[in-house]
mmCIF file of C-alpha atoms in Angstrom:
data_model
loop_
_atom_site.group_PDB
_atom_site.id
_atom_site.type_symbol
_atom_site.label_atom_id
_atom_site.label_comp_id
_atom_site.label_asym_id
_atom_site.label_seq_id
_atom_site.Cartn_x
_atom_site.Cartn_y
_atom_site.Cartn_z
ATOM 1 C CA MET D 1 102.789 -29.535 -41.537
ATOM 2 C CA ALA D 2 103.190 -27.925 -44.972
ATOM 3 C CA GLU D 3 104.777 -24.601 -45.034
ATOM 4 C CA THR D 4 101.697 -22.400 -46.081
ATOM 5 C CA VAL D 5 100.513 -19.518 -43.836
ATOM 6 C CA GLN D 6 97.405 -20.918 -42.073
ATOM 7 C CA GLU D 7 94.496 -19.172 -40.865
ATOM 8 C CA MET D 8 94.888 -19.937 -36.929
ATOM 9 C CA ILE D 9 91.948 -20.483 -34.723
ATOM 10 C CA ARG D 10 91.055 -19.014 -31.618
ATOM 11 C CA VAL D 11 90.539 -21.359 -28.363
ATOM 12 C CA ARG D 12 90.885 -20.677 -24.574
ATOM 13 C CA VAL D 13 92.622 -22.816 -22.174
ATOM 14 C CA ASN D 14 92.483 -22.323 -18.776
ATOM 15 C CA GLY D 15 90.853 -19.253 -19.093
ATOM 16 C CA GLY D 16 93.375 -17.752 -21.346
ATOM 17 C CA PRO D 17 93.392 -16.806 -24.984
ATOM 18 C CA LYS D 18 95.352 -18.936 -27.456
ATOM 19 C CA LEU D 19 95.967 -19.240 -30.954
ATOM 20 C CA VAL D 20 96.354 -22.829 -32.666
ATOM 21 C CA PRO D 21 96.571 -24.196 -36.067
ATOM 22 C CA PRO D 22 93.037 -25.487 -37.240
ATOM 23 C CA GLY D 23 92.801 -29.441 -37.600
ATOM 24 C CA LEU D 24 94.394 -30.688 -34.261
ATOM 25 C CA THR D 25 93.301 -33.226 -31.975
ATOM 26 C CA ILE D 26 93.337 -32.710 -28.195
ATOM 27 C CA VAL D 27 96.516 -35.056 -27.766
ATOM 28 C CA GLN D 28 98.095 -32.325 -30.269
ATOM 29 C CA LEU D 29 97.052 -29.334 -28.221
ATOM 30 C CA LEU D 30 98.163 -30.902 -25.188
ATOM 31 C CA THR D 31 101.457 -31.788 -26.915
ATOM 32 C CA GLU D 32 101.838 -28.286 -28.303
ATOM 33 C CA ILE D 33 101.511 -26.807 -25.015
ATOM 34 C CA GLY D 34 104.028 -29.109 -23.355
ATOM 35 C CA ILE D 35 101.725 -31.223 -21.272
ATOM 36 C CA ASP D 36 102.043 -34.967 -20.952
ATOM 37 C CA PRO D 37 98.235 -36.207 -21.814
ATOM 38 C CA LYS D 38 98.617 -39.086 -19.356
ATOM 39 C CA LYS D 39 99.044 -36.719 -16.464
ATOM 40 C CA VAL D 40 95.969 -34.466 -16.992
ATOM 41 C CA ALA D 41 92.158 -34.373 -17.621
ATOM 42 C CA VAL D 42 90.596 -32.318 -20.109
ATOM 43 C CA GLU D 43 87.377 -30.712 -20.081
ATOM 44 C CA GLN D 44 85.952 -29.114 -23.494
ATOM 45 C CA ASN D 45 83.242 -26.601 -23.284
ATOM 46 C CA LEU D 46 82.131 -27.754 -19.957
ATOM 47 C CA GLU D 47 82.150 -31.589 -21.157
ATOM 48 C CA ILE D 48 84.707 -33.972 -19.683
ATOM 49 C CA VAL D 49 86.475 -35.303 -22.527
ATOM 50 C CA PRO D 50 87.325 -39.020 -22.008
ATOM 51 C CA ARG D 51 90.904 -40.294 -21.725
ATOM 52 C CA SER D 52 90.508 -42.809 -24.516
ATOM 53 C CA THR D 53 89.296 -40.120 -27.020
ATOM 54 C CA LEU D 54 91.795 -37.522 -26.479
ATOM 55 C CA ASP D 55 93.653 -38.573 -29.478
ATOM 56 C CA SER D 56 90.515 -38.585 -31.701
ATOM 57 C CA VAL D 57 88.547 -35.421 -30.836
ATOM 58 C CA GLY D 58 89.316 -32.224 -32.439
ATOM 59 C CA VAL D 59 89.849 -28.634 -31.568
ATOM 60 C CA ASN D 60 87.496 -26.123 -32.934
ATOM 61 C CA ASP D 61 87.703 -22.452 -33.197
ATOM 62 C CA GLY D 62 85.934 -20.905 -30.092
ATOM 63 C CA ASP D 63 86.400 -23.944 -27.620
ATOM 64 C CA SER D 64 87.136 -23.443 -24.411
ATOM 65 C CA PHE D 65 89.475 -26.077 -22.732
ATOM 66 C CA GLU D 66 90.108 -26.625 -18.748
ATOM 67 C CA ILE D 67 93.107 -28.807 -18.430
ATOM 68 C CA VAL D 68 93.686 -29.826 -14.602
ATOM 69 C CA HIS D 69 95.931 -32.433 -12.591
ATOM 70 C CA PHE D 70 96.581 -33.144 -9.307
ATOM 71 C CA VAL D 71 98.340 -30.965 -6.797
ATOM 72 C CA GLY D 72 98.615 -31.074 -3.061
ATOM 73 C CA GLY D 73 95.802 -30.477 -0.840
ATOM 74 C CA GLY D 74 93.957 -31.696 2.350
ATOM 75 C CA MET A 1 95.303 -65.069 18.523
ATOM 76 C CA THR A 2 98.312 -63.386 20.053
ATOM 77 C CA LEU A 3 98.936 -59.668 20.508
ATOM 78 C CA GLN A 4 100.756 -59.145 16.982
ATOM 79 C CA GLN A 5 98.211 -61.097 14.992
ATOM 80 C CA ASP A 6 95.080 -59.363 16.836
ATOM 81 C CA ILE A 7 97.059 -56.037 15.822
ATOM 82 C CA LYS A 8 97.829 -57.052 11.976
ATOM 83 C CA ALA A 9 94.388 -58.488 11.575
ATOM 84 C CA ASP A 10 92.755 -54.806 12.795
ATOM 85 C CA THR A 11 92.364 -53.344 9.045
ATOM 86 C CA TRP A 12 89.370 -51.141 7.876
ATOM 87 C CA THR A 13 87.428 -51.240 4.440
ATOM 88 C CA VAL A 14 85.890 -48.586 2.648
ATOM 89 C CA ALA A 15 83.751 -49.095 -0.563
ATOM 90 C CA GLY A 16 85.447 -52.662 -0.985
ATOM 91 C CA ARG A 17 89.418 -51.440 -0.569
ATOM 92 C CA THR A 18 91.099 -52.823 2.467
ATOM 93 C CA PHE A 19 93.677 -50.441 4.234
ATOM 94 C CA THR A 20 95.909 -51.071 7.391
ATOM 95 C CA SER A 21 96.790 -47.910 8.232
ATOM 96 C CA ARG A 22 93.616 -45.663 9.974
ATOM 97 C CA LEU A 23 95.562 -42.132 9.261
ATOM 98 C CA ILE A 24 94.697 -40.234 6.153
ATOM 99 C CA VAL A 25 97.503 -37.227 5.193
ATOM 100 C CA GLY A 26 96.489 -34.126 3.082
ATOM 101 C CA THR A 27 99.410 -33.214 0.653
ATOM 102 C CA GLY A 28 98.913 -29.191 1.144
ATOM 103 C CA LYS A 29 101.146 -26.627 2.703
ATOM 104 C CA TYR A 30 104.187 -28.334 2.424
ATOM 105 C CA LYS A 31 107.571 -26.130 1.771
ATOM 106 C CA SER A 32 108.568 -28.950 -0.680
ATOM 107 C CA PHE A 33 107.774 -31.698 -2.601
ATOM 108 C CA GLU A 34 110.647 -33.690 -1.062
ATOM 109 C CA GLU A 35 109.647 -32.828 2.707
ATOM 110 C CA ASN A 36 105.747 -33.935 1.337
ATOM 111 C CA ALA A 37 107.000 -37.328 0.761
ATOM 112 C CA ALA A 38 108.977 -37.680 3.635
ATOM 113 C CA ALA A 39 106.158 -36.933 5.895
ATOM 114 C CA VAL A 40 103.756 -39.382 3.751
ATOM 115 C CA GLU A 41 106.325 -42.190 4.251
ATOM 116 C CA ALA A 42 106.584 -41.241 8.004
ATOM 117 C CA SER A 43 103.129 -41.327 8.569
ATOM 118 C CA GLY A 44 102.731 -44.713 7.000
ATOM 119 C CA ALA A 45 99.595 -43.369 5.383
ATOM 120 C CA GLU A 46 97.942 -45.542 2.288
ATOM 121 C CA ILE A 47 95.815 -42.942 1.289
ATOM 122 C CA VAL A 48 96.381 -38.889 0.733
ATOM 123 C CA THR A 49 94.114 -36.266 -0.291
ATOM 124 C CA VAL A 50 95.057 -34.331 -3.187
ATOM 125 C CA ALA A 51 93.406 -31.248 -4.829
ATOM 126 C CA VAL A 52 92.495 -30.826 -8.419
ATOM 127 C CA ARG A 53 93.781 -27.256 -10.069
ATOM 128 C CA ARG A 54 94.626 -25.900 -13.594
ATOM 129 C CA VAL A 55 97.930 -26.931 -15.113
ATOM 130 C CA ASN A 56 99.995 -24.016 -15.373
ATOM 131 C CA ILE A 57 100.009 -23.425 -19.129
ATOM 132 C CA ALA A 58 103.057 -20.977 -18.851
ATOM 133 C CA ASP A 59 105.247 -23.402 -17.295
ATOM 134 C CA PRO A 60 103.816 -26.676 -17.806
ATOM 135 C CA ASN A 61 106.933 -28.945 -17.101
ATOM 136 C CA GLN A 62 107.065 -27.807 -13.341
ATOM 137 C CA PRO A 63 107.674 -30.863 -11.238
ATOM 138 C CA MET A 64 104.397 -32.259 -10.152
ATOM 139 C CA LEU A 65 103.081 -34.093 -6.953
ATOM 140 C CA THR A 66 103.035 -37.534 -8.841
ATOM 141 C CA ASP A 67 106.629 -37.528 -9.425
ATOM 142 C CA PHE A 68 107.171 -37.534 -5.531
ATOM 143 C CA ILE A 69 104.295 -39.300 -4.444
ATOM 144 C CA ASP A 70 103.369 -42.564 -6.413
ATOM 145 C CA PRO A 71 99.683 -42.900 -6.958
ATOM 146 C CA LYS A 72 100.348 -46.432 -7.655
ATOM 147 C CA LYS A 73 101.628 -46.905 -4.281
ATOM 148 C CA VAL A 74 99.665 -45.001 -2.411
ATOM 149 C CA THR A 75 96.012 -44.531 -3.270
ATOM 150 C CA TYR A 76 94.991 -40.647 -4.188
ATOM 151 C CA LEU A 77 91.832 -39.175 -2.844
ATOM 152 C CA PRO A 78 90.810 -36.345 -4.785
ATOM 153 C CA ASN A 79 88.812 -33.657 -2.953
ATOM 154 C CA THR A 80 86.616 -30.977 -3.883
ATOM 155 C CA ALA A 81 88.454 -28.234 -1.816
ATOM 156 C CA GLY A 82 87.371 -24.610 -2.609
ATOM 157 C CA CYS A 83 84.164 -25.816 -3.741
ATOM 158 C CA PHE A 84 81.153 -23.695 -2.530
ATOM 159 C CA THR A 85 78.265 -25.252 -4.470
ATOM 160 C CA ALA A 86 77.502 -28.959 -5.271
ATOM 161 C CA GLU A 87 77.882 -28.125 -8.856
ATOM 162 C CA GLU A 88 81.315 -26.735 -8.511
ATOM 163 C CA ALA A 89 82.316 -30.126 -6.630
ATOM 164 C CA ILE A 90 80.615 -32.538 -9.229
ATOM 165 C CA ARG A 91 82.526 -30.845 -12.088
ATOM 166 C CA THR A 92 85.643 -30.832 -10.331
ATOM 167 C CA LEU A 93 85.572 -34.845 -9.282
ATOM 168 C CA ARG A 94 84.180 -35.576 -12.614
ATOM 169 C CA LEU A 95 87.620 -34.167 -13.836
ATOM 170 C CA ALA A 96 89.645 -36.146 -10.890
ATOM 171 C CA ARG A 97 88.043 -39.197 -12.017
ATOM 172 C CA GLU A 98 89.061 -38.647 -15.707
ATOM 173 C CA ALA A 99 92.664 -37.676 -14.520
ATOM 174 C CA GLY A 100 93.126 -40.654 -11.820
ATOM 175 C CA GLY A 101 90.716 -43.221 -13.042
ATOM 176 C CA TRP A 102 89.340 -44.152 -9.991
ATOM 177 C CA ASN A 103 85.815 -43.266 -8.158
ATOM 178 C CA LEU A 104 86.607 -42.977 -4.689
ATOM 179 C CA VAL A 105 86.587 -39.435 -3.903
ATOM 180 C CA LYS A 106 86.477 -36.901 -1.109
ATOM 181 C CA LEU A 107 83.560 -34.471 -1.243
ATOM 182 C CA GLU A 108 83.361 -31.384 0.658
ATOM 183 C CA VAL A 109 81.127 -28.556 -0.203
ATOM 184 C CA LEU A 110 82.087 -25.332 1.798
ATOM 185 C CA GLY A 111 79.732 -22.919 3.221
ATOM 186 C CA GLU A 112 81.900 -19.907 3.927
ATOM 187 C CA ALA A 113 85.471 -18.889 3.607
ATOM 188 C CA LYS A 114 85.621 -17.788 7.086
ATOM 189 C CA THR A 115 84.850 -21.067 8.954
ATOM 190 C CA LEU A 116 85.264 -23.438 6.093
ATOM 191 C CA TYR A 117 82.124 -24.998 7.390
ATOM 192 C CA PRO A 118 80.307 -27.419 5.548
ATOM 193 C CA ASP A 119 77.231 -26.282 3.430
ATOM 194 C CA MET A 120 75.207 -29.662 4.320
ATOM 195 C CA ARG A 121 72.399 -28.939 1.783
ATOM 196 C CA GLU A 122 74.787 -28.476 -0.983
ATOM 197 C CA THR A 123 76.722 -31.193 0.228
ATOM 198 C CA LEU A 124 73.830 -33.961 0.520
ATOM 199 C CA ARG A 125 72.842 -32.677 -2.981
ATOM 200 C CA ALA A 126 76.177 -33.234 -4.587
ATOM 201 C CA THR A 127 76.246 -36.826 -2.789
ATOM 202 C CA GLU A 128 73.077 -37.966 -4.200
ATOM 203 C CA GLN A 129 74.501 -37.011 -7.735
ATOM 204 C CA LEU A 130 77.653 -38.244 -7.283
ATOM 205 C CA VAL A 131 76.329 -41.425 -6.293
ATOM 206 C CA LYS A 132 74.192 -41.757 -9.311
ATOM 207 C CA GLU A 133 77.132 -41.098 -11.678
ATOM 208 C CA GLY A 134 78.752 -44.117 -10.082
ATOM 209 C CA PHE A 135 81.419 -42.199 -7.834
ATOM 210 C CA GLU A 136 82.266 -43.605 -4.239
ATOM 211 C CA PRO A 137 82.272 -40.362 -2.269
ATOM 212 C CA MET A 138 83.635 -40.156 1.562
ATOM 213 C CA VAL A 139 81.721 -37.024 2.794
ATOM 214 C CA TYR A 140 83.172 -34.035 4.602
ATOM 215 C CA CYS A 141 80.464 -32.958 6.989
ATOM 216 C CA VAL A 142 79.310 -31.248 10.189
ATOM 217 C CA ASP A 143 79.452 -33.061 13.337
ATOM 218 C CA ASP A 144 75.615 -33.837 13.856
ATOM 219 C CA PRO A 145 74.383 -37.405 13.875
ATOM 220 C CA ILE A 146 71.349 -36.574 12.054
ATOM 221 C CA ALA A 147 73.285 -34.970 8.844
ATOM 222 C CA ALA A 148 75.800 -37.950 9.002
ATOM 223 C CA LYS A 149 72.830 -40.457 8.633
ATOM 224 C CA GLN A 150 71.326 -38.646 5.865
ATOM 225 C CA LEU A 151 74.713 -38.776 4.034
ATOM 226 C CA GLU A 152 74.853 -42.149 4.569
ATOM 227 C CA GLU A 153 71.465 -42.829 3.287
ATOM 228 C CA ALA A 154 72.296 -41.047 0.148
ATOM 229 C CA GLY A 155 75.280 -43.463 -0.611
ATOM 230 C CA ALA A 156 78.206 -41.905 0.900
ATOM 231 C CA VAL A 157 80.794 -44.563 1.720
ATOM 232 C CA ALA A 158 82.179 -42.886 4.585
ATOM 233 C CA ILE A 159 81.147 -40.151 7.182
ATOM 234 C CA MET A 160 84.030 -37.679 7.572
ATOM 235 C CA PRO A 161 82.916 -35.035 10.605
ATOM 236 C CA LEU A 162 84.949 -32.106 11.101
ATOM 237 C CA GLY A 163 86.444 -32.458 14.774
ATOM 238 C CA ALA A 164 87.147 -28.559 14.430
ATOM 239 C CA PRO A 165 87.339 -25.736 11.664
ATOM 240 C CA ILE A 166 89.742 -27.039 8.828
ATOM 241 C CA GLY A 167 93.283 -25.898 9.550
ATOM 242 C CA SER A 168 92.497 -24.687 13.212
ATOM 243 C CA GLY A 169 94.348 -27.310 14.982
ATOM 244 C CA LEU A 170 91.669 -26.805 18.121
ATOM 245 C CA GLY A 171 91.307 -30.539 18.565
ATOM 246 C CA ILE A 172 88.071 -32.508 18.664
ATOM 247 C CA GLN A 173 85.739 -30.235 19.731
ATOM 248 C CA ASN A 174 82.583 -32.318 20.361
ATOM 249 C CA ARG A 175 83.088 -35.768 21.404
ATOM 250 C CA VAL A 176 79.705 -36.309 22.362
ATOM 251 C CA THR A 177 78.741 -35.920 18.558
ATOM 252 C CA ILE A 178 81.352 -37.809 17.060
ATOM 253 C CA ARG A 179 80.539 -40.570 19.313
ATOM 254 C CA LEU A 180 76.926 -40.786 18.545
ATOM 255 C CA ILE A 181 78.102 -40.716 14.911
ATOM 256 C CA VAL A 182 80.222 -43.513 15.299
ATOM 257 C CA GLU A 183 77.479 -45.500 17.179
ATOM 258 C CA GLY A 184 75.173 -44.683 14.456
ATOM 259 C CA ALA A 185 76.866 -45.391 11.279
ATOM 260 C CA LYS A 186 77.411 -48.544 9.229
ATOM 261 C CA VAL A 187 79.849 -47.136 7.100
ATOM 262 C CA PRO A 188 83.457 -45.833 7.911
ATOM 263 C CA VAL A 189 83.696 -42.840 10.334
ATOM 264 C CA LEU A 190 86.941 -40.654 9.926
ATOM 265 C CA VAL A 191 87.433 -37.338 11.852
ATOM 266 C CA ASP A 192 88.562 -35.085 9.184
ATOM 267 C CA ALA A 193 89.888 -31.744 10.167
ATOM 268 C CA GLY A 194 90.722 -29.849 13.336
ATOM 269 C CA VAL A 195 93.772 -32.360 14.703
ATOM 270 C CA GLY A 196 96.192 -29.926 16.056
ATOM 271 C CA THR A 197 98.487 -32.437 18.183
ATOM 272 C CA ALA A 198 98.890 -36.136 18.537
ATOM 273 C CA SER A 199 96.875 -36.516 21.100
ATOM 274 C CA ASP A 200 93.900 -35.160 19.497
ATOM 275 C CA ALA A 201 94.268 -37.984 16.668
ATOM 276 C CA ALA A 202 94.086 -40.224 19.894
ATOM 277 C CA VAL A 203 90.852 -38.888 21.205
ATOM 278 C CA ALA A 204 89.337 -39.348 17.668
ATOM 279 C CA MET A 205 90.243 -42.868 17.548
ATOM 280 C CA GLU A 206 89.385 -43.745 21.093
ATOM 281 C CA LEU A 207 85.924 -42.375 20.700
ATOM 282 C CA GLY A 208 85.697 -45.376 17.809
ATOM 283 C CA CYS A 209 86.491 -43.542 14.806
ATOM 284 C CA ASP A 210 87.683 -45.959 11.702
ATOM 285 C CA GLY A 211 90.418 -43.183 10.917
ATOM 286 C CA VAL A 212 91.655 -39.722 11.081
ATOM 287 C CA LEU A 213 92.376 -37.558 8.057
ATOM 288 C CA MET A 214 94.768 -34.532 8.875
ATOM 289 C CA ASN A 215 97.021 -31.949 6.734
ATOM 290 C CA THR A 216 97.868 -29.101 8.689
ATOM 291 C CA ALA A 217 98.739 -30.648 11.871
ATOM 292 C CA ILE A 218 101.847 -32.207 10.130
ATOM 293 C CA ALA A 219 102.673 -29.865 7.466
ATOM 294 C CA GLU A 220 102.804 -26.811 9.670
ATOM 295 C CA ALA A 221 104.514 -28.490 13.018
ATOM 296 C CA LYS A 222 108.019 -27.321 13.220
ATOM 297 C CA GLU A 223 109.220 -30.830 12.174
ATOM 298 C CA SER A 224 106.654 -32.211 9.942
ATOM 299 C CA VAL A 225 108.345 -35.616 9.394
ATOM 300 C CA LEU A 226 108.523 -35.956 13.136
ATOM 301 C CA MET A 227 104.878 -34.856 13.555
ATOM 302 C CA ALA A 228 103.715 -37.324 10.859
ATOM 303 C CA ARG A 229 105.636 -40.293 12.792
ATOM 304 C CA ALA A 230 103.902 -38.864 15.958
ATOM 305 C CA MET A 231 100.279 -39.216 14.277
ATOM 306 C CA LYS A 232 100.999 -42.700 13.195
ATOM 307 C CA SER A 233 101.815 -43.686 16.739
ATOM 308 C CA ALA A 234 98.939 -41.315 18.159
ATOM 309 C CA VAL A 235 96.266 -43.193 15.488
ATOM 310 C CA GLU A 236 97.725 -46.658 16.429
ATOM 311 C CA ALA A 237 97.454 -45.849 20.277
ATOM 312 C CA GLY A 238 94.036 -44.614 20.072
ATOM 313 C CA ARG A 239 92.861 -47.496 18.232
ATOM 314 C CA LEU A 240 94.477 -50.067 20.689
ATOM 315 C CA SER A 241 92.988 -48.275 23.527
ATOM 316 C CA TYR A 242 89.764 -48.437 21.764
ATOM 317 C CA LEU A 243 89.759 -52.043 21.158
ATOM 318 C CA ALA A 244 91.207 -52.562 24.831
ATOM 319 C CA GLY A 245 88.114 -50.868 26.056
ATOM 320 C CA ARG A 246 88.958 -48.055 28.847
ATOM 321 C CA MET A 247 88.755 -48.447 32.711
ATOM 322 C CA GLY A 248 85.338 -46.881 34.084
ATOM 323 C CA LYS A 249 85.907 -43.421 35.551
ATOM 324 C CA ARG A 250 85.627 -42.942 39.298
ATOM 325 C CA ARG A 251 84.716 -39.970 41.161
ATOM 326 C CA TYR A 252 87.927 -40.612 43.737
ATOM 327 C CA ALA A 253 90.826 -42.561 44.403
ATOM 328 C CA ASP A 254 91.133 -46.308 44.311
ATOM 329 C CA PRO A 255 94.470 -47.486 45.430
ATOM 330 C CA SER A 256 96.484 -49.553 43.087
ATOM 331 C CA SER A 257 98.433 -51.587 45.712
ATOM 332 C CA PRO A 258 96.693 -53.934 48.000
ATOM 333 C CA LEU A 259 95.399 -52.453 51.346
ATOM 334 C CA ALA A 260 95.887 -56.001 52.925
ATOM 335 C CA GLY A 261 99.195 -56.881 54.522
ATOM 336 C CA LEU A 262 100.317 -53.161 55.471
ATOM 337 C CA ILE A 263 102.898 -53.157 57.777
#
């Protein structure tokens, strides 16, 4: 990314606020957070984002994401 | 067939997937992933239940369950534990399907926190919707033969009545209703919840259940890996006992040694 001052956009990830640069795809958002996209499922504004489109769907100002994975359970 | 062949051929099938082990184990409440993995190994389980939860954004590199229990070797059965409405459960399983890439899921919709008894109205509603969306739900339910029938009609691929409240370890409370569910069902029936010790698992299998699902009985045993092995034996023993057909009960004694030829 160029060294210009960019306007950040505001999103919510797993219930918390986060500022990210504009123009990211969801895969880039996950990478920025440090998450392996292969190990999670993503919901964007209550809609499932199919795994196959994670690298094409964009992140928009005001989006709300849920990023989940499998944990121990009965 | 020999006895060995008989035992080997005794598989069960749910939604077109065939398994040899009739024990499904949960992956909650363990002290460590290592202990959890060792218990799964000792149990011989081919299916484990897992929950769907938010990734910890603050520390995304924490070890994950999948690093210790390989989803390629063991079938992950995502559950909806903690969901109290059909909508919450459906939302959770849509995410689970995307995370795992398979349709076989465990549905549970709880009615209240105190008993964790299932809310059957919501459970039935969720089952219908999930089936419409192409899921294959194995459904946790009350030990009620009518409710079980309704779930089966709605498309549940397995009926999973509780033996006793989740995590209580009280054992099978109502053998009559479990037996009635088994007799009436055309899909597999697995006791889910309530098992406390190995004999409880054997009882479930002797009632004719296709399998048993448990978590706390193993995870909270003093030696969880040893208990996992005990449960494996109990499920196998109960199953063989069911297949063998137990003797009839008598009110009084009947000597095992011949009465003839007594000195």
